[in-house]
Amino acid sequence: MKVVIWDWNGTLLDDVDVSIDIGNKILAKRGLPRLEKEWYKQHFVFPTEAFYGSLGFDFEKDSFKKLSREFAVRYLPSTLRLHLHEGTQGTLEKLRQMGLRQLILSASEKHLLRFQVRHFKIRDYFEEILGVDDNLGAGKEEIARRWLAAADVPPDEVVFIGDSTHDKEIADIIGCRCILIPQGHMAKERLAATGAQVCDCIGEVPEMLRRMEGQDR
């Protein structure tokens, strides 16, 4: 194992409460029921358009593009009051000491993503910061494929670390291993049902990686 690909939102960045709060403001504006955190973690899905559609949004009246812009406008000012999950920097340092290459792969808009990573002073841990060109929550699998091809990295040398069932799907598509962490946008039982390795918190990741490496020998 040589490369760790990190998801950002919910995995390294603790933005679940802020995301729910913004979602509730958007829902209230349209007279739709509010989200509760436990329910959200049990029901949130990708693509995000499908999730918001399930909440009662009428995309004939409000396009998903408009909704995404509204979310982004509210989300951006919150960036400076967000935090990384406890233990994030220590974990990144341990992985660097283990000799692992690290990068971030996110469906966040790439300029916002790079701003956030610099703001939290963790840019030096990552070889690449890979985001998308808009705020629509587009897929990450093609970005991952392109990076692996350009870097000439075999998928069996990669582990993808995320906080959602979609991250496991991406890992399966590109053919790499996966670790999921339930501190983010989905509940632990949903993550465990994917068959992925599950850590209770980000601080457990280095030991999990050591165990996975030992199983390969």
Coordinates of N, CA and C in Angstrom, one line a residue, residues 34-165:
R34 N -38.0 20.1 8.5 CA -36.6 20.2 8.8 C -35.9 18.9 9.0
L35 N -34.6 18.9 8.9 CA -33.8 17.7 9.0 C -33.3 17.6 10.5
E36 N -33.3 16.4 11.0 CA -32.7 16.1 12.3 C -31.4 15.3 12.0
K37 N -30.4 15.5 12.8 CA -29.1 14.9 12.5 C -29.1 13.4 12.4
E38 N -29.8 12.7 13.3 CA -29.8 11.2 13.3 C -30.5 10.8 12.0
W39 N -31.6 11.4 11.7 CA -32.4 11.0 10.5 C -31.5 11.3 9.2
Y40 N -30.8 12.4 9.2 CA -30.0 12.8 8.1 C -28.9 11.7 7.8
K41 N -28.2 11.3 8.9 CA -27.2 10.3 8.7 C -27.7 9.0 8.3
Q42 N -28.9 8.7 8.6 CA -29.5 7.4 8.1 C -30.0 7.5 6.7
H43 N -30.3 8.7 6.2 CA -30.9 8.8 4.9 C -30.2 9.6 3.8
F44 N -29.1 10.3 4.2 CA -28.4 11.1 3.2 C -27.8 10.1 2.1
V45 N -27.9 10.5 0.9 CA -27.4 9.7 -0.2 C -26.8 10.6 -1.3
F46 N -26.0 10.0 -2.1 CA -25.5 10.6 -3.4 C -26.2 9.9 -4.5
P47 N -26.4 10.7 -5.6 CA -26.0 12.1 -5.8 C -26.9 13.0 -4.9
T48 N -26.4 14.1 -4.6 CA -27.1 15.0 -3.7 C -28.4 15.5 -4.3
E49 N -28.5 15.5 -5.6 CA -29.8 15.9 -6.2 C -30.9 14.9 -5.9
A50 N -30.5 13.6 -5.8 CA -31.5 12.6 -5.4 C -32.0 12.8 -4.0
F51 N -31.0 13.2 -3.1 CA -31.4 13.4 -1.7 C -32.3 14.5 -1.6
Y52 N -32.0 15.7 -2.2 CA -32.9 16.8 -2.0 C -34.2 16.6 -2.7
G53 N -34.2 15.8 -3.8 CA -35.5 15.5 -4.4 C -36.4 14.7 -3.5
S54 N -35.7 13.8 -2.7 CA -36.5 13.0 -1.8 C -37.1 13.8 -0.6
L55 N -36.6 15.0 -0.4 CA -37.1 15.9 0.7 C -38.3 16.7 0.2
G56 N -38.6 16.6 -1.1 CA -39.8 17.3 -1.6 C -39.5 18.5 -2.4
F57 N -38.2 18.8 -2.8 CA -37.9 19.9 -3.7 C -38.5 19.6 -5.1
D58 N -39.0 20.6 -5.6 CA -39.6 20.6 -7.0 C -38.6 21.2 -7.9
F59 N -37.8 20.4 -8.6 CA -36.8 21.0 -9.5 C -37.3 21.6 -10.8
E60 N -38.6 21.5 -11.0 CA -39.2 22.3 -12.1 C -39.4 23.7 -11.7
K61 N -39.6 24.0 -10.4 CA -39.7 25.3 -9.9 C -38.3 25.9 -9.5
D62 N -37.5 25.1 -8.8 CA -36.2 25.5 -8.4 C -35.2 24.4 -9.0
S63 N -34.4 24.8 -9.9 CA -33.5 23.8 -10.5 C -32.5 23.4 -9.5
F64 N -31.9 22.2 -9.7 CA -30.8 21.8 -8.8 C -29.6 22.7 -8.8
K65 N -29.4 23.3 -10.0 CA -28.3 24.2 -10.2 C -28.5 25.4 -9.3
K66 N -29.7 25.9 -9.2 CA -30.1 27.1 -8.4 C -29.9 26.7 -6.9
L67 N -30.4 25.5 -6.5 CA -30.3 25.1 -5.2 C -28.9 24.9 -4.8
S68 N -28.0 24.4 -5.6 CA -26.6 24.3 -5.3 C -25.9 25.6 -5.1
R69 N -26.3 26.6 -5.9 CA -25.7 27.9 -5.8 C -26.2 28.5 -4.4
E70 N -27.4 28.3 -4.1 CA -28.0 28.8 -2.8 C -27.2 28.2 -1.6
F71 N -27.0 26.9 -1.7 CA -26.2 26.2 -0.7 C -24.8 26.7 -0.6
A72 N -24.2 26.9 -1.7 CA -22.8 27.4 -1.8 C -22.6 28.8 -1.2
V73 N -23.6 29.6 -1.5 CA -23.5 31.0 -1.0 C -23.6 31.0 0.5
R74 N -24.4 30.1 1.1 CA -24.5 30.0 2.6 C -23.3 29.3 3.2
Y75 N -22.8 28.3 2.5 CA -21.7 27.5 3.0 C -20.4 28.3 3.1
L76 N -20.1 29.1 2.1 CA -18.8 29.7 2.0 C -18.5 30.6 3.2
P77 N -19.4 31.4 3.8 CA -19.1 32.2 5.0 C -18.8 31.3 6.2
S78 N -19.3 30.1 6.2 CA -19.2 29.2 7.3 C -17.8 28.6 7.4
T79 N -17.1 28.6 6.3 CA -15.8 27.9 6.2 C -14.8 28.2 7.3
L80 N -14.7 29.5 7.7 CA -13.8 29.9 8.7 C -14.1 29.5 10.1
R81 N -15.4 29.1 10.3 CA -15.7 28.6 11.6 C -15.9 27.1 11.7
L82 N -15.5 26.4 10.6 CA -15.5 25.0 10.7 C -14.2 24.5 11.3
H83 N -14.2 23.2 11.6 CA -13.0 22.5 12.2 C -12.7 21.2 11.5
L84 N -11.5 20.8 11.6 CA -11.1 19.4 11.2 C -11.6 18.5 12.3
H85 N -11.8 17.2 12.0 CA -12.2 16.3 13.0 C -11.0 16.2 14.0
E86 N -11.2 16.0 15.2 CA -10.2 15.8 16.2 C -9.2 14.7 15.8
G87 N -8.0 14.9 15.9 CA -7.0 13.9 15.5 C -6.5 13.9 14.1
T88 N -7.1 14.8 13.3 CA -6.8 14.8 11.8 C -5.3 15.1 11.6
Q89 N -4.8 16.2 12.1 CA -3.4 16.5 11.8 C -2.5 15.4 12.3
G90 N -2.7 14.9 13.5 CA -1.8 13.8 14.0 C -1.9 12.6 13.1
T91 N -3.0 12.3 12.6 CA -3.2 11.1 11.7 C -2.4 11.4 10.4
L92 N -2.6 12.5 9.8 CA -1.9 12.9 8.6 C -0.4 12.8 8.8
E93 N 0.1 13.2 9.9 CA 1.5 13.2 10.2 C 2.0 11.7 10.4
K94 N 1.2 10.9 11.0 CA 1.6 9.5 11.2 C 1.7 8.8 9.8
L95 N 0.7 9.1 8.9 CA 0.8 8.5 7.6 C 2.0 9.0 6.8
R96 N 2.3 10.2 7.0 CA 3.5 10.7 6.3 C 4.8 10.0 6.8
Q97 N 4.8 9.8 8.1 CA 6.0 9.1 8.7 C 6.0 7.6 8.2
M98 N 4.9 7.1 7.9 CA 4.8 5.7 7.4 C 5.2 5.6 5.9
G99 N 5.5 6.8 5.3 CA 5.9 6.8 3.9 C 4.8 6.8 2.9
L100 N 3.6 7.1 3.3 CA 2.5 7.0 2.4 C 2.3 8.3 1.6
R101 N 2.0 8.2 0.4 CA 1.6 9.4 -0.4 C 0.2 9.7 -0.1
Q102 N -0.2 11.0 0.1 CA -1.6 11.3 0.4 C -2.1 12.4 -0.6
L103 N -3.4 12.3 -0.9 CA -4.1 13.3 -1.7 C -5.5 13.4 -1.2
I104 N -6.1 14.5 -1.6 CA -7.6 14.7 -1.3 C -8.3 14.6 -2.6
L105 N -9.4 13.9 -2.6 CA -10.3 13.8 -3.7 C -11.7 14.2 -3.3
S106 N -12.3 15.2 -3.8 CA -13.6 15.7 -3.3 C -14.5 16.2 -4.4
A107 N -15.8 16.1 -4.2 CA -16.8 16.6 -5.1 C -17.0 18.1 -4.8
S108 N -16.2 18.7 -3.9 CA -16.3 20.1 -3.7 C -15.7 20.9 -4.8
E109 N -16.1 22.1 -5.0 CA -15.5 23.0 -6.1 C -14.1 23.2 -5.7
K110 N -13.2 23.1 -6.7 CA -11.8 22.9 -6.5 C -11.2 24.2 -5.8
H111 N -11.6 25.4 -6.2 CA -11.0 26.6 -5.6 C -11.4 26.7 -4.1
L112 N -12.7 26.4 -3.8 CA -13.1 26.4 -2.4 C -12.3 25.3 -1.6
L113 N -12.2 24.2 -2.2 CA -11.5 23.1 -1.5 C -10.0 23.4 -1.2
R114 N -9.3 24.0 -2.2 CA -7.9 24.4 -2.0 C -7.8 25.5 -0.9
F115 N -8.8 26.4 -0.9 CA -8.8 27.5 0.1 C -8.9 26.9 1.5
Q116 N -9.9 25.9 1.6 CA -10.1 25.3 2.9 C -8.9 24.6 3.4
V117 N -8.2 23.8 2.5 CA -7.1 23.0 2.9 C -5.9 24.0 3.4
R118 N -5.7 25.0 2.7 CA -4.7 26.0 3.1 C -5.1 26.7 4.4
H119 N -6.4 27.0 4.6 CA -6.8 27.7 5.8 C -6.5 26.8 7.0
F120 N -6.7 25.5 6.9 CA -6.4 24.6 8.1 C -4.9 24.2 8.2
K121 N -4.1 24.8 7.3 CA -2.6 24.6 7.4 C -2.2 23.1 7.3
I122 N -2.8 22.4 6.4 CA -2.5 21.0 6.2 C -2.1 20.7 4.8
R123 N -1.9 21.8 4.0 CA -1.6 21.6 2.5 C -0.4 20.7 2.3
D124 N 0.7 20.9 3.1 CA 1.9 20.2 2.9 C 1.8 18.7 3.0
Y125 N 0.8 18.2 3.6 CA 0.6 16.7 3.7 C 0.2 16.0 2.4
F126 N -0.3 16.8 1.4 CA -0.9 16.2 0.3 C -0.2 16.5 -1.0
E127 N 0.0 15.5 -1.8 CA 0.6 15.6 -3.1 C -0.3 16.3 -4.1
E128 N -1.6 16.0 -4.0 CA -2.6 16.7 -4.9 C -3.8 17.0 -4.1
I129 N -4.5 18.1 -4.5 CA -5.8 18.5 -4.0 C -6.8 18.4 -5.2
L130 N -7.6 17.4 -5.3 CA -8.4 17.2 -6.5 C -9.9 17.5 -6.2
G131 N -10.4 18.6 -6.9 CA -11.9 18.9 -6.7 C -12.5 19.0 -8.1
V132 N -13.7 19.5 -8.1 CA -14.5 19.6 -9.4 C -14.6 21.0 -9.8
D133 N -15.1 21.3 -11.0 CA -15.1 22.6 -11.6 C -16.4 23.4 -11.2
D134 N -17.3 22.8 -10.5 CA -18.5 23.6 -10.1 C -19.0 23.1 -8.7
N135 N -20.2 23.6 -8.3 CA -20.7 23.3 -7.0 C -21.9 22.2 -7.0
L136 N -21.9 21.4 -8.1 CA -23.1 20.5 -8.3 C -22.9 19.2 -7.7
G137 N -21.8 18.9 -6.9 CA -21.6 17.7 -6.3 C -21.4 16.5 -7.3
A138 N -20.7 16.8 -8.3 CA -20.5 15.8 -9.4 C -19.6 14.6 -8.9
G139 N -19.6 13.5 -9.7 CA -18.9 12.3 -9.3 C -17.4 12.5 -9.3
K140 N -16.8 11.6 -8.4 CA -15.3 11.7 -8.2 C -14.6 10.6 -8.9
E141 N -15.3 9.6 -9.4 CA -14.6 8.4 -9.9 C -13.7 8.7 -11.1
E142 N -14.2 9.6 -12.0 CA -13.4 9.9 -13.2 C -12.2 10.7 -12.9
I143 N -12.3 11.6 -11.9 CA -11.1 12.3 -11.4 C -10.1 11.3 -10.9
A144 N -10.6 10.4 -10.1 CA -9.7 9.4 -9.5 C -9.0 8.5 -10.6
R145 N -9.8 8.1 -11.6 CA -9.2 7.3 -12.7 C -8.1 8.1 -13.4
R146 N -8.4 9.3 -13.7 CA -7.4 10.1 -14.4 C -6.1 10.3 -13.6
W147 N -6.2 10.6 -12.3 CA -5.0 10.7 -11.5 C -4.2 9.4 -11.4
L148 N -4.9 8.3 -11.2 CA -4.2 7.0 -11.1 C -3.4 6.7 -12.4
A149 N -4.1 7.0 -13.6 CA -3.5 6.8 -14.8 C -2.3 7.7 -15.0
A150 N -2.4 9.0 -14.7 CA -1.3 9.9 -14.9 C -0.2 9.6 -14.0
A151 N -0.5 9.2 -12.7 CA 0.6 8.9 -11.8 C 1.2 7.5 -11.9
D152 N 0.5 6.7 -12.8 CA 0.9 5.3 -13.0 C 1.0 4.5 -11.7
V153 N -0.1 4.7 -11.0 CA -0.3 4.0 -9.7 C -1.3 2.8 -9.8
P154 N -0.9 1.6 -9.6 CA -1.9 0.5 -9.6 C -2.9 0.6 -8.5
P155 N -4.2 0.4 -8.8 CA -5.2 0.5 -7.8 C -5.0 -0.3 -6.5
D156 N -4.3 -1.5 -6.7 CA -4.1 -2.3 -5.5 C -3.1 -1.7 -4.5
E157 N -2.5 -0.6 -4.9 CA -1.6 0.1 -4.0 C -2.2 1.3 -3.3
V158 N -3.6 1.4 -3.5 CA -4.3 2.6 -3.0 C -5.4 2.2 -2.0
V159 N -5.6 3.0 -1.0 CA -6.8 2.9 -0.2 C -7.5 4.3 -0.2
F160 N -8.8 4.2 -0.3 CA -9.7 5.4 -0.3 C -10.3 5.5 1.0
I161 N -10.2 6.6 1.7 CA -10.8 6.8 3.0 C -11.9 7.9 2.9
G162 N -13.1 7.5 3.3 CA -14.3 8.4 3.2 C -15.3 8.2 4.3
D163 N -16.4 8.8 4.1 CA -17.4 8.8 5.2 C -18.8 8.4 4.7
S164 N -18.9 7.8 3.4 CA -20.2 7.5 2.8 C -20.1 6.2 2.0
T165 N -21.3 5.7 1.8 CA -21.4 4.5 1.0 C -20.9 4.8 -0.4

